[in-house]
Amino acid sequence: MLTSWIDIKPDSDFSIYNLPYGVFKKSSENPRVGVAIGNYVLDLYAVGALGFFQDIALDISAFQQRYLNDFMRLGKPVWKQVRQKLIQLLDINNEMLQPYASQVLVPISEVTMQLPVQVGDYTDFYSSEEHATHVGTMFRGAENALMPNWKHLPVAYHGRASSIAVSGTNIHRPKGQIKPDDAISPVFAPTQALDFELEMAFVIGKETALGQTITTQEAENYIFGYCLFNDWSARDIQKWEYVPLGPFLGKNFGSSMSPWIVPLEALEPFRVQGPEQKPSVLPYLQYTGQRNFDLTLEVAIQPQGKKETIVTQSNSKYLYWNSGQQLAHHTSNGCNIKAGDVMASGTISGKSPESFGSMLELTWGGKNAVQLEDGSMRTYLEDYDTVIIRGYGERNGTRVGFGEVSGKILPAS
């Protein structure tokens, strides 16, 4: 069992087992790279300036940047060495860093978290069988819920990287073409079916060349870490536009990303076997080992000035397609990837109604309203609602959390 000399509450997301990476800004200072530990940010540039990374092939200027990209490009051996060094320095039995605590630790309450990576490309998968079945049942009937290709490949679409925003960024209600069921022609109006999607995402840390492919066994060498993700969706805009090429304006108005990237190594205790895949997948998508993670996820809706209501609780272990398969499929045609690319899981839903990962499912297409703590009802999100997604893993006294990703809905501009 590890214990830190920093006072950390037992239920903290940011234990010594975690040490997630993020980019923080304090008052008028330039952004820097840090890791979360308890209620503090550990300033990695300050740690490096004190000489604690001298035995690692690392230019500490990588920690003086506004994004994690430069550090991620240094590769997995460096990521692992830095992580091990930080665990050693923060251990209760190590006194080397303790005299410098005031120089290297900043209260999280005193910083503003930034978007952690410069996102070059963003891909959103459709990897939950439960979610895909629920949506397909609503739109096509139970007999045709899953499309013929769904169990043969990880379905995905390319999203808009420029509109990915860090947690806490307000989202304006989007406008677009909507065709009411009883109308002959569409209208242009603000969405009346604004939704969240409970997702996780992984961040690419290692680049490939055009034409190069990645196997499922190699995939984790390219994954820097994981974060929480909310792929906001305008269901009425999406419904009218998505045939034949898929999501466009119903999705690209905004996605929210948590500020902390949890290293893959921190999630090792939570590995579990994924769902059995029938029929058997093609050889390039086959894998060995436990590739899913037992991580508790929840979504809360908070009307302005009111208490929040947890409306769903799910788990990432439900995902049918794991991140290794997603990355192998993504590059199987020679598509190159770059450090900072974000690949989201798609909505993560469970089998029971209280584990559905979107309002579309929770209300079954707007037919069954959800009641909040203040007595108000929701079929979809209203203006000034704040949506908060949280996630964590906990096992044998080890807790690793993601913090949260939140966003408030503002009226259409």
Short mmCIF file of C-alpha atoms in Angstrom, two decimals:
data_model
loop_
_atom_site.label_atom_id
_atom_site.label_comp_id
_atom_site.label_asym_id
_atom_site.label_seq_id
_atom_site.Cartn_x
_atom_site.Cartn_y
_atom_site.Cartn_z
CA MET A 1 0.00 0.00 0.00
CA LEU A 2 1.28 3.45 -0.92
CA THR A 3 0.84 6.50 1.29
CA SER A 4 1.85 10.07 0.49
CA TRP A 5 3.26 12.74 2.79
CA ILE A 6 0.56 14.98 1.31
CA ASP A 7 -2.72 14.80 3.23
CA ILE A 8 -5.19 13.06 0.91
CA LYS A 9 -8.76 12.20 1.86
CA PRO A 10 -9.69 8.51 1.42
CA ASP A 11 -12.38 9.37 -1.13
CA SER A 12 -10.16 11.69 -3.18
CA ASP A 13 -10.03 10.99 -6.91
CA PHE A 14 -6.40 12.02 -6.92
CA SER A 15 -4.58 9.46 -4.78
CA ILE A 16 -0.89 8.64 -5.10
CA TYR A 17 -2.00 5.69 -7.25
CA ASN A 18 -3.41 8.08 -9.84
CA LEU A 19 -1.24 11.15 -10.62
CA PRO A 20 -3.21 12.31 -13.68
CA TYR A 21 -1.67 14.89 -16.01
CA GLY A 22 -3.19 18.27 -16.79
CA VAL A 23 -2.34 21.83 -17.72
CA PHE A 24 -2.98 24.54 -15.14
CA LYS A 25 -2.78 28.31 -15.04
CA LYS A 26 -2.25 30.36 -11.92
CA SER A 27 -3.34 34.04 -12.06
CA SER A 28 -1.28 35.83 -14.73
CA GLU A 29 1.38 33.13 -15.07
CA ASN A 30 1.79 31.09 -18.24
CA PRO A 31 0.18 27.63 -18.35
CA ARG A 32 2.25 24.70 -17.08
CA VAL A 33 1.98 20.93 -16.91
CA GLY A 34 1.15 19.39 -13.56
CA VAL A 35 -0.26 16.30 -11.91
CA ALA A 36 -3.15 16.21 -9.44
CA ILE A 37 -2.43 14.89 -5.94
CA GLY A 38 -5.10 15.31 -3.28
CA ASN A 39 -6.25 18.93 -3.34
CA TYR A 40 -3.08 20.12 -5.03
CA VAL A 41 -1.43 20.42 -8.41
CA LEU A 42 2.20 19.35 -8.44
CA ASP A 43 4.07 21.75 -10.75
CA LEU A 44 6.26 19.45 -12.85
CA TYR A 45 8.41 22.24 -14.26
CA ALA A 46 9.18 23.38 -10.71
CA VAL A 47 10.06 19.79 -9.75
CA GLY A 48 12.32 19.54 -12.77
CA ALA A 49 14.00 22.87 -12.05
CA LEU A 50 15.04 21.45 -8.68
CA GLY A 51 16.90 18.68 -10.51
CA PHE A 52 14.67 15.72 -9.68
CA PHE A 53 14.38 14.54 -13.30
CA GLN A 54 18.10 14.60 -14.08
CA ASP A 55 18.31 10.83 -14.47
CA ILE A 56 15.56 10.85 -17.14
CA ALA A 57 16.15 11.74 -20.80
CA LEU A 58 13.81 14.68 -20.52
CA ASP A 59 13.96 18.38 -21.42
CA ILE A 60 11.89 19.98 -18.66
CA SER A 61 10.75 22.70 -21.06
CA ALA A 62 8.11 20.13 -22.07
CA PHE A 63 6.45 20.98 -18.75
CA GLN A 64 6.39 24.70 -19.54
CA GLN A 65 3.93 24.36 -22.41
CA ARG A 66 0.21 25.08 -22.71
CA TYR A 67 -0.48 21.51 -23.87
CA LEU A 68 0.73 18.01 -22.97
CA ASN A 69 1.66 17.23 -26.58
CA ASP A 70 5.41 17.89 -26.29
CA PHE A 71 5.67 15.65 -23.23
CA MET A 72 3.57 12.90 -24.82
CA ARG A 73 5.82 12.83 -27.90
CA LEU A 74 8.74 11.76 -25.67
CA GLY A 75 7.24 8.27 -25.62
CA LYS A 76 6.08 5.60 -23.22
CA PRO A 77 9.49 4.85 -21.61
CA VAL A 78 9.74 8.50 -20.51
CA TRP A 79 6.09 8.60 -19.33
CA LYS A 80 6.72 5.55 -17.16
CA GLN A 81 10.00 6.89 -15.74
CA VAL A 82 8.43 10.22 -14.82
CA ARG A 83 5.49 8.47 -13.18
CA GLN A 84 7.74 6.19 -11.13
CA LYS A 85 9.89 9.14 -10.07
CA LEU A 86 6.80 11.06 -8.91
CA ILE A 87 5.49 8.08 -6.93
CA GLN A 88 8.88 7.84 -5.20
CA LEU A 89 9.06 11.57 -4.43
CA LEU A 90 5.51 11.68 -3.07
CA ASP A 91 5.84 8.56 -0.90
CA ILE A 92 5.59 9.19 2.82
CA ASN A 93 9.01 7.61 3.40
CA ASN A 94 10.80 9.88 0.95
CA GLU A 95 11.85 13.27 2.33
CA MET A 96 13.66 14.61 -0.75
CA LEU A 97 10.82 16.77 -2.10
CA GLN A 98 9.10 17.62 1.16
CA PRO A 99 11.30 20.67 2.01
CA TYR A 100 10.24 22.21 -1.31
CA ALA A 101 6.51 21.66 -0.86
CA SER A 102 5.64 25.37 -0.99
CA GLN A 103 7.58 25.73 -4.26
CA VAL A 104 6.06 22.79 -6.12
CA LEU A 105 2.51 22.44 -4.80
CA VAL A 106 -0.35 24.75 -5.77
CA PRO A 107 -3.88 24.37 -4.33
CA ILE A 108 -6.26 23.27 -7.06
CA SER A 109 -8.64 25.98 -5.84
CA GLU A 110 -6.12 28.62 -6.96
CA VAL A 111 -5.68 27.46 -10.56
CA THR A 112 -7.69 27.44 -13.77
CA MET A 113 -7.47 24.18 -15.65
CA GLN A 114 -6.87 24.33 -19.39
CA LEU A 115 -7.70 22.01 -22.28
CA PRO A 116 -4.96 19.42 -21.64
CA VAL A 117 -4.03 18.55 -25.22
CA GLN A 118 -3.90 20.29 -28.56
CA VAL A 119 -6.40 18.12 -30.40
CA GLY A 120 -5.48 17.49 -34.01
CA ASP A 121 -8.18 14.97 -34.85
CA TYR A 122 -11.16 13.56 -33.00
CA THR A 123 -12.95 10.27 -33.62
CA ASP A 124 -16.11 9.16 -31.84
CA PHE A 125 -16.88 5.45 -31.71
CA TYR A 126 -20.18 3.66 -31.15
CA SER A 127 -18.92 0.90 -28.87
CA SER A 128 -21.72 0.12 -26.40
CA GLU A 129 -23.96 -2.70 -27.59
CA GLU A 130 -26.64 -1.65 -25.13
CA HIS A 131 -26.66 1.95 -26.38
CA ALA A 132 -26.63 0.94 -30.03
CA THR A 133 -29.47 -1.53 -29.40
CA HIS A 134 -31.58 1.03 -27.56
CA VAL A 135 -31.15 3.67 -30.28
CA GLY A 136 -31.69 1.17 -33.08
CA THR A 137 -34.86 -0.12 -31.42
CA MET A 138 -36.27 3.39 -31.17
CA PHE A 139 -35.52 4.26 -34.77
CA ARG A 140 -35.85 0.91 -36.62
CA GLY A 141 -37.64 -1.49 -34.28
CA ALA A 142 -36.32 -4.34 -32.14
CA GLU A 143 -35.91 -6.69 -35.14
CA ASN A 144 -33.42 -4.34 -36.83
CA ALA A 145 -31.87 -2.69 -33.77
CA LEU A 146 -28.24 -3.41 -34.70
CA MET A 147 -27.06 -2.78 -38.23
CA PRO A 148 -25.47 -5.82 -39.95
CA ASN A 149 -21.93 -4.47 -39.58
CA TRP A 150 -22.11 -3.52 -35.89
CA LYS A 151 -20.69 -6.75 -34.39
CA HIS A 152 -18.01 -7.02 -37.06
CA LEU A 153 -16.26 -3.66 -36.68
CA PRO A 154 -16.08 -0.68 -34.29
CA VAL A 155 -18.40 1.83 -35.95
CA ALA A 156 -17.23 5.46 -35.71
CA TYR A 157 -17.40 8.92 -37.24
CA HIS A 158 -14.91 11.78 -37.46
CA GLY A 159 -15.91 14.69 -35.23
CA ARG A 160 -14.88 18.32 -35.05
CA ALA A 161 -11.66 18.86 -33.03
CA SER A 162 -11.97 22.66 -32.91
CA SER A 163 -15.11 22.55 -30.75
CA ILE A 164 -13.72 20.29 -28.03
CA ALA A 165 -13.67 22.41 -24.87
CA VAL A 166 -12.32 21.88 -21.37
CA SER A 167 -14.69 21.15 -18.49
CA GLY A 168 -16.49 24.23 -17.23
CA THR A 169 -16.91 25.79 -20.69
CA ASN A 170 -20.49 26.91 -21.41
CA ILE A 171 -22.26 25.39 -24.41
CA HIS A 172 -24.73 27.44 -26.45
CA ARG A 173 -27.89 25.66 -27.53
CA PRO A 174 -27.29 24.93 -31.22
CA LYS A 175 -29.55 25.85 -34.09
CA GLY A 176 -30.12 23.82 -37.22
CA GLN A 177 -32.59 22.26 -39.60
CA ILE A 178 -35.32 20.31 -37.85
CA LYS A 179 -38.18 18.44 -39.50
CA PRO A 180 -41.12 17.87 -37.15
CA ASP A 181 -42.88 14.58 -37.78
CA ASP A 182 -46.08 16.31 -38.87
CA ALA A 183 -44.37 18.87 -41.13
CA ILE A 184 -43.86 18.71 -44.89
CA SER A 185 -40.66 20.78 -44.86
CA PRO A 186 -37.91 21.41 -42.30
CA VAL A 187 -37.51 24.59 -40.25
CA PHE A 188 -34.39 26.32 -38.97
CA ALA A 189 -34.60 26.68 -35.18
CA PRO A 190 -32.81 26.02 -31.88
CA THR A 191 -32.78 22.36 -30.95
CA GLN A 192 -35.56 21.18 -28.68
CA ALA A 193 -33.83 17.84 -28.00
CA LEU A 194 -30.44 18.75 -26.53
CA ASP A 195 -28.75 15.74 -24.96
CA PHE A 196 -25.58 14.62 -23.21
CA GLU A 197 -23.62 11.47 -23.98
CA LEU A 198 -21.76 9.70 -21.19
CA GLU A 199 -18.40 8.76 -22.68
CA MET A 200 -14.76 8.17 -21.97
CA ALA A 201 -11.94 8.99 -24.35
CA PHE A 202 -8.34 7.98 -24.79
CA VAL A 203 -5.56 10.32 -25.90
CA ILE A 204 -2.91 9.30 -28.41
CA GLY A 205 0.68 9.91 -27.31
CA LYS A 206 2.71 8.24 -30.06
CA GLU A 207 2.53 9.05 -33.75
CA THR A 208 2.49 6.78 -36.79
CA ALA A 209 3.39 7.34 -40.42
CA LEU A 210 0.87 7.32 -43.24
CA GLY A 211 0.35 3.71 -44.28
CA GLN A 212 1.37 2.24 -40.91
CA THR A 213 -1.04 -0.01 -39.03
CA ILE A 214 -1.29 -0.84 -35.31
CA THR A 215 -2.22 -4.26 -33.95
CA THR A 216 -4.45 -4.82 -30.94
CA GLN A 217 -1.39 -6.04 -29.03
CA GLU A 218 0.60 -2.88 -29.87
CA ALA A 219 -2.25 -0.44 -29.28
CA GLU A 220 -1.58 0.37 -25.63
CA ASN A 221 1.93 1.59 -26.49
CA TYR A 222 0.22 4.45 -28.32
CA ILE A 223 -2.30 5.37 -25.61
CA PHE A 224 -1.13 8.07 -23.19
CA GLY A 225 -4.20 7.98 -20.96
CA TYR A 226 -7.95 8.31 -20.52
CA CYS A 227 -10.38 11.09 -19.63
CA LEU A 228 -14.10 11.76 -19.26
CA PHE A 229 -15.93 13.03 -22.32
CA ASN A 230 -19.37 14.47 -23.10
CA ASP A 231 -20.31 14.45 -26.77
CA TRP A 232 -23.26 16.86 -26.66
CA SER A 233 -25.96 15.97 -29.17
CA ALA A 234 -28.93 17.75 -30.72
CA ARG A 235 -31.19 14.79 -31.40
CA ASP A 236 -33.75 16.54 -33.61
CA ILE A 237 -31.05 18.09 -35.83
CA GLN A 238 -29.22 14.77 -35.93
CA LYS A 239 -32.36 12.82 -36.86
CA TRP A 240 -33.00 14.94 -39.97
CA GLU A 241 -29.43 15.19 -41.24
CA TYR A 242 -27.72 11.88 -40.46
CA VAL A 243 -28.77 9.89 -43.55
CA PRO A 244 -26.65 8.98 -45.47
CA LEU A 245 -23.35 10.29 -44.03
CA GLY A 246 -23.99 10.41 -40.29
CA PRO A 247 -23.64 13.10 -37.58
CA PHE A 248 -22.79 16.67 -38.58
CA LEU A 249 -24.37 19.81 -37.10
CA GLY A 250 -26.19 17.76 -34.49
CA LYS A 251 -22.78 17.00 -32.93
CA ASN A 252 -20.07 19.44 -33.97
CA PHE A 253 -21.28 22.43 -31.94
CA GLY A 254 -19.43 21.22 -28.84
CA SER A 255 -17.83 18.37 -26.93
CA SER A 256 -16.58 18.63 -23.34
CA MET A 257 -13.37 17.03 -22.07
CA SER A 258 -12.19 16.62 -18.49
CA PRO A 259 -8.94 18.48 -17.66
CA TRP A 260 -7.12 15.48 -16.18
CA ILE A 261 -5.68 12.63 -18.27
CA VAL A 262 -5.34 9.49 -16.17
CA PRO A 263 -2.31 7.42 -17.27
CA LEU A 264 -3.00 3.96 -18.59
CA GLU A 265 -0.71 2.56 -15.87
CA ALA A 266 -2.97 3.97 -13.14
CA LEU A 267 -5.88 1.88 -14.47
CA GLU A 268 -4.10 -1.49 -14.26
CA PRO A 269 -5.91 -2.57 -11.03
CA PHE A 270 -9.29 -2.17 -12.73
CA ARG A 271 -8.80 -4.40 -15.77
CA VAL A 272 -11.64 -6.83 -16.48
CA GLN A 273 -12.68 -9.09 -19.30
CA GLY A 274 -14.98 -7.46 -21.84
CA PRO A 275 -18.24 -8.91 -23.16
CA GLU A 276 -18.01 -12.07 -25.25
CA GLN A 277 -17.90 -11.11 -28.91
CA LYS A 278 -20.20 -13.21 -31.11
CA PRO A 279 -19.75 -13.81 -33.97
CA SER A 280 -15.97 -14.10 -33.76
CA VAL A 281 -14.25 -10.98 -35.09
CA LEU A 282 -11.74 -10.94 -37.93
CA PRO A 283 -8.12 -11.75 -36.98
CA TYR A 284 -6.91 -8.12 -36.96
CA LEU A 285 -9.49 -7.30 -34.25
CA GLN A 286 -8.76 -10.29 -32.04
CA TYR A 287 -6.87 -9.67 -28.81
CA THR A 288 -5.63 -11.35 -25.65
CA GLY A 289 -5.83 -10.30 -22.01
CA GLN A 290 -8.23 -8.08 -20.12
CA ARG A 291 -8.82 -4.87 -22.09
CA ASN A 292 -11.90 -3.40 -20.42
CA PHE A 293 -11.87 -1.36 -17.20
CA ASP A 294 -14.22 -1.55 -14.23
CA LEU A 295 -14.84 2.18 -13.78
CA THR A 296 -17.96 3.62 -12.17
CA LEU A 297 -19.49 6.48 -14.16
CA GLU A 298 -22.35 8.83 -13.32
CA VAL A 299 -24.16 11.83 -14.75
CA ALA A 300 -25.84 14.60 -12.78
CA ILE A 301 -28.10 17.41 -14.01
CA GLN A 302 -28.13 20.63 -12.00
CA PRO A 303 -30.69 23.34 -12.83
CA GLN A 304 -29.41 26.84 -12.16
CA GLY A 305 -29.49 27.62 -8.44
CA LYS A 306 -30.76 24.14 -7.53
CA LYS A 307 -29.31 20.89 -6.23
CA GLU A 308 -28.00 18.36 -8.70
CA THR A 309 -29.75 15.07 -9.47
CA ILE A 310 -27.82 11.96 -10.45
CA VAL A 311 -29.81 10.69 -13.42
CA THR A 312 -27.72 7.68 -14.44
CA GLN A 313 -24.93 5.43 -13.19
CA SER A 314 -23.04 3.25 -15.63
CA ASN A 315 -19.68 1.51 -16.02
CA SER A 316 -17.03 1.42 -18.73
CA LYS A 317 -16.78 -2.38 -18.42
CA TYR A 318 -19.94 -2.63 -20.55
CA LEU A 319 -18.15 -1.51 -23.73
CA TYR A 320 -18.34 -4.17 -26.45
CA TRP A 321 -15.37 -2.79 -28.39
CA ASN A 322 -12.26 -1.95 -26.36
CA SER A 323 -9.77 0.82 -27.09
CA GLY A 324 -7.20 -1.59 -28.52
CA GLN A 325 -9.70 -2.80 -31.09
CA GLN A 326 -10.80 0.75 -31.81
CA LEU A 327 -7.24 1.87 -32.51
CA ALA A 328 -6.40 -1.23 -34.55
CA HIS A 329 -9.46 -0.70 -36.71
CA HIS A 330 -8.83 3.05 -37.03
CA THR A 331 -5.34 2.43 -38.48
CA SER A 332 -6.10 -0.80 -40.36
CA ASN A 333 -6.36 1.10 -43.66
CA GLY A 334 -3.09 3.01 -43.07
CA CYS A 335 -4.63 6.10 -41.47
CA ASN A 336 -1.89 7.87 -39.48
CA ILE A 337 -2.40 9.14 -35.93
CA LYS A 338 -0.74 12.01 -34.07
CA ALA A 339 0.01 12.89 -30.46
CA GLY A 340 -3.03 14.69 -29.07
CA ASP A 341 -5.61 12.86 -31.15
CA VAL A 342 -8.71 12.11 -29.10
CA MET A 343 -10.76 8.96 -29.56
CA ALA A 344 -14.02 8.75 -27.64
CA SER A 345 -15.87 5.57 -26.73
CA GLY A 346 -19.36 6.58 -27.72
CA THR A 347 -22.20 6.57 -25.21
CA ILE A 348 -21.64 4.02 -22.42
CA SER A 349 -24.92 2.40 -21.40
CA GLY A 350 -25.71 -0.62 -19.27
CA LYS A 351 -28.60 -3.03 -19.50
CA SER A 352 -30.86 -1.52 -16.83
CA PRO A 353 -32.73 1.81 -17.26
CA GLU A 354 -30.80 3.48 -14.41
CA SER A 355 -27.56 2.87 -16.36
CA PHE A 356 -28.56 4.41 -19.69
CA GLY A 357 -25.97 6.94 -20.89
CA SER A 358 -28.11 9.60 -22.58
CA MET A 359 -31.42 11.42 -22.20
CA LEU A 360 -32.49 9.84 -25.49
CA GLU A 361 -32.45 6.46 -23.73
CA LEU A 362 -33.47 7.58 -20.23
CA THR A 363 -36.65 9.16 -21.60
CA TRP A 364 -36.99 6.70 -24.49
CA GLY A 365 -37.02 9.32 -27.17
CA GLY A 366 -38.70 11.98 -25.02
CA LYS A 367 -41.71 9.83 -24.08
CA ASN A 368 -40.93 9.36 -20.37
CA ALA A 369 -39.76 12.43 -18.47
CA VAL A 370 -37.08 12.23 -15.77
CA GLN A 371 -37.89 13.96 -12.47
CA LEU A 372 -35.17 16.02 -10.79
CA GLU A 373 -34.67 16.69 -7.07
CA ASP A 374 -36.41 20.08 -7.30
CA GLY A 375 -39.52 18.45 -8.74
CA SER A 376 -38.98 19.68 -12.28
CA MET A 377 -39.17 17.25 -15.21
CA ARG A 378 -36.81 16.72 -18.12
CA THR A 379 -37.19 14.96 -21.42
CA TYR A 380 -34.14 16.77 -22.78
CA LEU A 381 -31.84 19.46 -21.40
CA GLU A 382 -33.12 22.97 -20.72
CA ASP A 383 -31.27 26.29 -20.82
CA TYR A 384 -29.03 26.90 -17.78
CA ASP A 385 -28.92 23.21 -16.90
CA THR A 386 -25.41 22.07 -15.96
CA VAL A 387 -24.44 18.51 -16.81
CA ILE A 388 -21.72 16.91 -14.67
CA ILE A 389 -20.05 13.59 -15.49
CA ARG A 390 -17.84 11.87 -12.89
CA GLY A 391 -15.91 8.61 -12.90
CA TYR A 392 -13.60 6.54 -10.75
CA GLY A 393 -12.24 3.07 -10.11
CA GLU A 394 -11.96 1.59 -6.63
CA ARG A 395 -10.58 -1.79 -5.59
CA ASN A 396 -8.79 -3.14 -2.51
CA GLY A 397 -8.28 0.31 -1.03
CA THR A 398 -6.98 1.75 -4.28
CA ARG A 399 -8.98 4.66 -5.71
CA VAL A 400 -8.28 6.34 -9.03
CA GLY A 401 -10.68 9.03 -10.22
CA PHE A 402 -11.08 11.31 -13.20
CA GLY A 403 -12.50 14.37 -11.46
CA GLU A 404 -15.37 15.62 -13.53
CA VAL A 405 -16.36 17.14 -16.83
CA SER A 406 -19.14 19.72 -16.69
CA GLY A 407 -20.83 22.21 -18.94
CA LYS A 408 -23.72 24.64 -18.63
CA ILE A 409 -26.27 25.11 -21.40
CA LEU A 410 -26.78 28.72 -22.50
CA PRO A 411 -29.60 29.91 -24.76
CA ALA A 412 -29.06 29.85 -28.51
CA SER A 413 -26.91 32.77 -29.61
#
